[in-house]
Amino acid sequence: MLIQRRPLLLAGLGLPLLVRAQAWPGKAVRIVVPFAAGGTTDILARALAPELQKAFGQPFVVDNKPGAGGNTGAAEVAKAAPDGHTLLMGTVGTHAINASLYSRMPYDHVKDFVPVTLVAGVPNVLVLNPANAQKHGIDSVPALIRYAKANPGRLNMASSGNGTSIHLAGELFKTMTGTFMLHLPYGGSGPALIDLISGNTDLMFDNLPSSLQHIRSGRLKALAVTSAVRSAALPDLPTVEEAGGPVLKGFEASSWFGLVAPAGTPMDIVNRVQAETAKALAAPAIKERLVAQGAIPSGMTSAEFGRHIAAETAKWAKVVKASGAKVD
């Protein structure tokens, strides 16, 4: 006698579990970048999207949603359906700094998301408009401190938005050196760099990958990297601590970028995206390209990334408190 096997049904939905698991991705997957095009968040998302598309057979589309230091795009993803078709390229700003910097947040960076994987860490780099730097006689970190002290408020400090590591690196620099520079937040590194290169602003603590080509072309003047050690991409450039001496001892303000998904996204999908991302980041062609741009590829597991977010949240809360920075 022929026995007909019936598929196991998902409680309350009448859908076979096997079909559900195999169906993802059933359409294009959106990677929301919460900043404008041209910055490091965008660069990393666009480097990763084609690799995930090859791995899963569906388009992975980068969608730029800038605003409020990354909060606009992050909040949109927090409210998205947890079906694996919407991801966020989160940053140290959206998932560590902003919780302490903003008095009101449109999402909870822990409860509203599930960590997928850390994509990369990057140092920031202190860059100036060359013509403005020459006009003000700024050719080193000590010269910058001297000018800023003698001319409070005369220098404009651009950033990719309130709460980004680019912003906080500048605030930490100002706090440690006792200087004041006017902060000008933009919707991402891309538009901030346009104004910096054109001379409308004076300096920026930018993520290294988005500034590197402009440093090499001479359109930006680099003084130091903000990491604890020098960058392999610019080995002759000192750290801020090295260049600044005792007044900047212990200065460190690096950035990181990682994929997160709306809370409730099935862990089998999270783990599949993590595994394929780690595989892509380990591939020699991509790894070498990112390292050459100043990034340090990662690919850590969801649990490891969750612990990293918790540690970074605590670390940056202290920096925000010490700097006195606040966004209402």
Coordinates of C-alpha atoms in Angstrom, one line a residue:
M1 CA 0.0 0.0 0.0
L2 CA 1.4 3.4 -1.0
I3 CA 1.8 5.7 2.0
Q4 CA 1.6 9.4 1.3
R5 CA 3.9 11.5 3.4
R6 CA 2.6 14.9 4.4
P7 CA 4.9 17.9 5.0
L8 CA 5.5 19.1 8.5
L9 CA 3.4 22.3 8.9
L10 CA 4.5 25.5 10.6
A11 CA 2.2 26.0 13.5
G12 CA -0.6 28.4 12.7
L13 CA 0.6 29.2 9.2
G14 CA 0.0 26.0 7.3
L15 CA 3.4 26.3 5.5
P16 CA 5.9 23.5 5.2
L17 CA 9.0 24.2 7.2
L18 CA 11.2 22.8 4.4
V19 CA 9.7 25.0 1.8
R20 CA 10.1 28.1 4.1
A21 CA 13.8 27.3 4.7
Q22 CA 14.5 26.8 1.0
A23 CA 12.5 29.8 -0.2
W24 CA 14.9 32.5 1.0
P25 CA 15.9 34.6 -0.7
G26 CA 12.7 34.7 -2.7
K27 CA 13.4 38.1 -4.1
A28 CA 16.0 40.9 -4.1
V29 CA 17.7 41.5 -0.8
R30 CA 18.1 45.2 0.2
I31 CA 21.2 46.3 2.0
V32 CA 20.4 49.7 3.5
V33 CA 23.4 52.0 3.9
P34 CA 22.4 54.8 6.4
F35 CA 24.7 57.3 4.8
A36 CA 25.1 59.0 1.3
A37 CA 27.0 57.3 -1.5
G38 CA 30.8 57.6 -1.6
G39 CA 31.7 57.0 2.1
T40 CA 33.2 53.9 3.6
T41 CA 29.9 52.4 4.6
D42 CA 28.8 52.6 1.0
I43 CA 32.1 51.3 -0.4
L44 CA 32.0 48.2 1.8
A45 CA 28.3 47.4 1.0
R46 CA 29.0 47.7 -2.7
A47 CA 32.0 45.5 -2.5
L48 CA 30.1 42.8 -0.6
A49 CA 26.7 42.9 -2.5
P50 CA 27.9 41.2 -5.8
E51 CA 29.5 38.4 -3.8
L52 CA 26.3 37.7 -1.8
Q53 CA 24.4 37.9 -5.1
K54 CA 26.6 35.2 -6.6
A55 CA 26.2 33.1 -3.5
F56 CA 22.5 33.2 -3.2
G57 CA 21.3 33.7 -6.7
Q58 CA 19.2 36.9 -6.1
P59 CA 20.1 40.6 -6.4
F60 CA 21.6 42.2 -3.3
V61 CA 20.8 45.9 -3.8
V62 CA 22.5 48.8 -1.9
D63 CA 19.9 51.4 -0.8
N64 CA 21.3 54.7 0.6
K65 CA 19.1 56.2 3.3
P66 CA 21.2 59.0 4.9
G67 CA 20.1 61.2 7.8
A68 CA 20.5 61.8 11.5
G69 CA 23.9 60.3 11.9
G70 CA 22.7 57.0 10.4
N71 CA 19.6 56.8 12.6
T72 CA 17.1 57.4 9.6
G73 CA 18.3 54.3 7.7
A74 CA 18.8 52.2 10.8
A75 CA 15.3 53.0 12.1
E76 CA 13.8 52.0 8.7
V77 CA 15.5 48.6 8.9
A78 CA 14.5 48.1 12.6
K79 CA 10.8 48.3 11.4
A80 CA 11.3 46.1 8.3
A81 CA 9.8 42.6 8.0
P82 CA 12.2 40.1 9.7
D83 CA 12.2 37.8 6.6
G84 CA 15.9 38.2 5.6
H85 CA 15.1 40.5 2.6
T86 CA 16.3 43.7 4.4
L87 CA 19.7 44.1 6.0
L88 CA 21.5 47.1 7.4
M89 CA 25.2 48.0 7.0
G90 CA 25.5 49.2 10.6
T91 CA 28.3 51.2 11.9
V92 CA 30.0 52.1 15.2
G93 CA 27.7 55.2 15.1
T94 CA 24.4 53.4 14.6
H95 CA 25.2 50.5 16.9
A96 CA 27.4 51.9 19.6
I97 CA 27.9 55.7 19.7
N98 CA 24.4 57.1 19.0
A99 CA 22.8 55.4 22.0
S100 CA 24.8 57.7 24.2
L101 CA 24.9 60.7 22.0
Y102 CA 21.2 61.2 21.1
S103 CA 18.8 62.1 23.9
R104 CA 16.0 60.3 21.9
M105 CA 16.6 57.3 19.6
P106 CA 14.1 56.0 17.0
Y107 CA 15.3 52.4 17.7
D108 CA 17.0 50.2 20.3
H109 CA 20.3 49.2 18.7
V110 CA 20.3 45.9 20.7
K111 CA 16.6 44.8 21.0
D112 CA 15.6 45.8 17.5
F113 CA 18.3 44.0 15.6
V114 CA 20.1 40.7 15.4
P115 CA 23.9 40.9 14.6
V116 CA 24.9 39.1 11.4
T117 CA 28.7 39.8 11.1
L118 CA 31.4 42.4 11.5
V119 CA 32.5 43.2 7.9
A120 CA 35.5 45.4 8.6
G121 CA 37.3 47.8 10.9
V122 CA 39.1 50.9 9.7
P123 CA 41.1 53.7 11.2
N124 CA 40.1 57.3 10.6
V125 CA 42.5 59.8 9.2
L126 CA 42.9 63.5 9.9
V127 CA 42.8 65.2 6.5
L128 CA 42.8 68.9 5.6
N129 CA 42.2 70.9 2.5
P130 CA 45.7 71.6 1.2
A131 CA 45.2 75.2 0.2
N132 CA 43.5 76.1 3.5
A133 CA 46.2 74.2 5.5
Q134 CA 48.9 76.1 3.7
K135 CA 47.1 79.5 4.2
H136 CA 46.9 78.8 8.0
G137 CA 50.4 77.3 8.2
I138 CA 49.2 73.9 9.3
D139 CA 51.6 71.2 8.3
S140 CA 51.5 68.9 11.3
V141 CA 49.3 68.0 14.3
P142 CA 51.1 70.4 16.7
A143 CA 50.7 73.2 14.1
L144 CA 47.0 72.4 13.9
I145 CA 46.7 72.6 17.7
R146 CA 48.6 75.9 17.8
Y147 CA 46.4 77.5 15.1
A148 CA 43.2 76.2 16.7
K149 CA 44.1 77.5 20.1
A150 CA 45.0 80.9 18.7
N151 CA 41.9 81.1 16.5
P152 CA 39.0 79.4 18.3
G153 CA 36.1 78.7 16.0
R154 CA 38.0 79.8 12.8
L155 CA 38.4 76.2 11.6
N156 CA 35.5 74.2 10.3
M157 CA 35.5 70.4 11.0
A158 CA 33.3 68.4 8.7
S159 CA 31.9 65.0 9.5
S160 CA 29.7 62.3 8.0
G161 CA 27.0 63.1 10.6
N162 CA 26.3 63.6 14.3
G163 CA 27.3 60.6 16.3
T164 CA 29.6 59.0 13.7
S165 CA 33.1 58.0 14.7
I166 CA 34.3 60.8 12.3
H167 CA 32.4 63.3 14.5
L168 CA 33.5 61.7 17.8
A169 CA 37.1 61.5 16.7
G170 CA 37.0 65.3 16.3
E171 CA 35.3 65.9 19.6
L172 CA 37.8 63.7 21.4
F173 CA 40.6 65.7 19.7
K174 CA 39.1 69.0 20.8
T175 CA 38.6 67.7 24.3
M176 CA 42.2 66.4 24.7
T177 CA 43.8 69.5 23.1
G178 CA 41.6 72.2 24.6
T179 CA 40.6 73.6 21.2
F180 CA 37.4 74.6 19.6
M181 CA 36.5 73.9 15.9
L182 CA 33.1 74.4 14.4
H183 CA 31.5 71.0 13.7
L184 CA 29.6 70.8 10.3
P185 CA 27.7 67.4 10.0
Y186 CA 26.8 66.1 6.6
G187 CA 24.7 63.1 5.4
G188 CA 27.8 61.0 4.8
S189 CA 31.5 61.1 4.0
G190 CA 30.8 61.6 0.3
P191 CA 29.2 65.0 0.5
A192 CA 31.5 66.1 3.3
L193 CA 34.6 65.2 1.2
I194 CA 33.2 67.2 -1.8
D195 CA 33.1 70.3 0.4
L196 CA 36.5 69.6 2.0
I197 CA 38.2 69.1 -1.3
S198 CA 36.6 72.3 -2.7
G199 CA 37.8 74.3 0.3
N200 CA 34.4 75.0 1.8
T201 CA 35.6 73.3 5.0
D202 CA 39.0 72.9 6.6
L203 CA 39.5 69.5 8.0
M204 CA 37.9 66.1 8.7
F205 CA 38.6 62.9 10.7
D206 CA 37.4 60.7 7.8
N207 CA 37.3 56.9 7.5
L208 CA 40.5 56.0 5.7
P209 CA 39.0 54.1 2.7
S210 CA 36.9 57.0 1.5
S211 CA 39.8 59.5 1.8
L212 CA 42.7 57.4 0.6
Q213 CA 42.5 58.1 -3.1
H214 CA 42.3 61.8 -2.5
I215 CA 45.3 61.7 -0.2
R216 CA 47.3 59.8 -2.9
S217 CA 46.2 62.3 -5.6
G218 CA 47.1 65.3 -3.4
R219 CA 43.6 66.7 -3.2
L220 CA 43.7 66.1 0.6
K221 CA 46.6 66.6 3.1
A222 CA 46.9 63.8 5.7
L223 CA 48.4 64.5 9.1
A224 CA 47.8 61.3 11.1
V225 CA 45.6 58.2 11.5
T226 CA 43.4 57.9 14.6
S227 CA 44.2 54.2 15.3
A228 CA 46.5 53.0 18.0
V229 CA 49.0 51.7 15.4
R230 CA 49.9 52.9 11.9
S231 CA 47.9 51.8 8.9
A232 CA 49.4 49.3 6.4
A233 CA 47.8 51.5 3.6
L234 CA 49.8 54.6 4.7
P235 CA 52.7 53.2 6.7
D236 CA 54.7 56.4 6.7
L237 CA 51.8 58.4 8.3
P238 CA 52.0 58.7 12.1
T239 CA 49.2 58.0 14.5
V240 CA 47.6 61.0 16.2
E241 CA 49.2 60.0 19.5
E242 CA 52.6 59.8 17.8
A243 CA 52.2 63.1 16.1
G244 CA 50.6 65.0 18.9
G245 CA 52.9 64.1 21.8
P246 CA 51.9 63.9 25.5
V247 CA 48.7 66.0 25.1
L248 CA 47.3 63.3 22.8
K249 CA 48.6 60.2 24.7
G250 CA 46.1 57.3 24.4
F251 CA 44.1 58.9 21.5
E252 CA 42.3 56.2 19.5
A253 CA 39.1 56.5 17.6
S254 CA 38.6 53.8 14.9
S255 CA 35.5 52.8 13.0
W256 CA 33.8 49.6 12.2
F257 CA 31.0 48.4 9.9
G258 CA 28.9 45.3 10.0
L259 CA 25.7 43.7 8.8
V260 CA 22.7 43.5 11.1
A261 CA 19.1 42.3 10.4
P262 CA 15.7 43.2 12.0
A263 CA 15.1 41.4 15.3
G264 CA 13.2 38.1 14.6
T265 CA 15.0 37.3 11.4
P266 CA 15.5 33.5 11.4
M267 CA 18.9 32.4 12.6
D268 CA 19.3 30.0 9.7
I269 CA 19.2 33.0 7.4
V270 CA 21.5 35.0 9.6
N271 CA 24.0 32.2 9.8
R272 CA 24.0 31.7 6.0
V273 CA 24.6 35.4 5.3
Q274 CA 27.4 35.4 7.9
A275 CA 29.1 32.3 6.4
E276 CA 29.0 33.7 2.9
T277 CA 30.1 37.1 4.0
A278 CA 33.1 35.6 5.9
K279 CA 33.9 33.5 2.8
A280 CA 33.8 36.5 0.5
L281 CA 36.0 38.6 2.9
A282 CA 38.6 35.8 3.0
A283 CA 38.8 35.5 -0.8
P284 CA 42.3 36.9 -1.8
A285 CA 41.0 39.4 -4.4
I286 CA 38.5 41.1 -2.0
K287 CA 40.7 40.8 1.0
E288 CA 43.7 42.4 -0.8
R289 CA 41.5 45.2 -2.2
L290 CA 40.0 46.1 1.2
V291 CA 43.4 46.0 2.9
A292 CA 44.9 48.2 0.2
Q293 CA 42.0 50.7 0.9
G294 CA 42.9 50.7 4.6
A295 CA 40.2 48.3 5.9
I296 CA 40.7 45.2 8.0
P297 CA 38.2 42.5 6.9
S298 CA 36.5 40.4 9.6
G299 CA 33.6 38.0 9.2
M300 CA 33.0 37.1 12.8
T301 CA 30.0 35.1 13.9
S302 CA 26.7 36.6 15.0
A303 CA 27.5 35.9 18.7
E304 CA 31.0 37.4 18.4
F305 CA 29.6 40.5 16.7
G306 CA 27.0 40.8 19.5
R307 CA 29.7 40.9 22.1
H308 CA 31.7 43.4 20.0
I309 CA 28.7 45.7 19.9
A310 CA 28.2 45.5 23.7
A311 CA 31.9 46.3 24.3
E312 CA 31.9 49.2 21.9
T313 CA 28.7 50.6 23.3
A314 CA 30.4 50.8 26.8
K315 CA 33.6 52.2 25.4
W316 CA 32.0 55.0 23.3
A317 CA 29.6 55.9 26.2
K318 CA 32.7 57.0 28.1
V319 CA 34.1 59.0 25.2
V320 CA 30.7 60.8 24.7
K321 CA 30.6 61.6 28.4
A322 CA 34.1 62.9 28.4
S323 CA 33.7 65.0 25.3
G324 CA 30.4 66.5 26.5
A325 CA 28.9 66.0 23.0
K326 CA 25.1 65.7 22.9
V327 CA 22.5 65.7 20.1
D328 CA 18.9 66.6 21.0

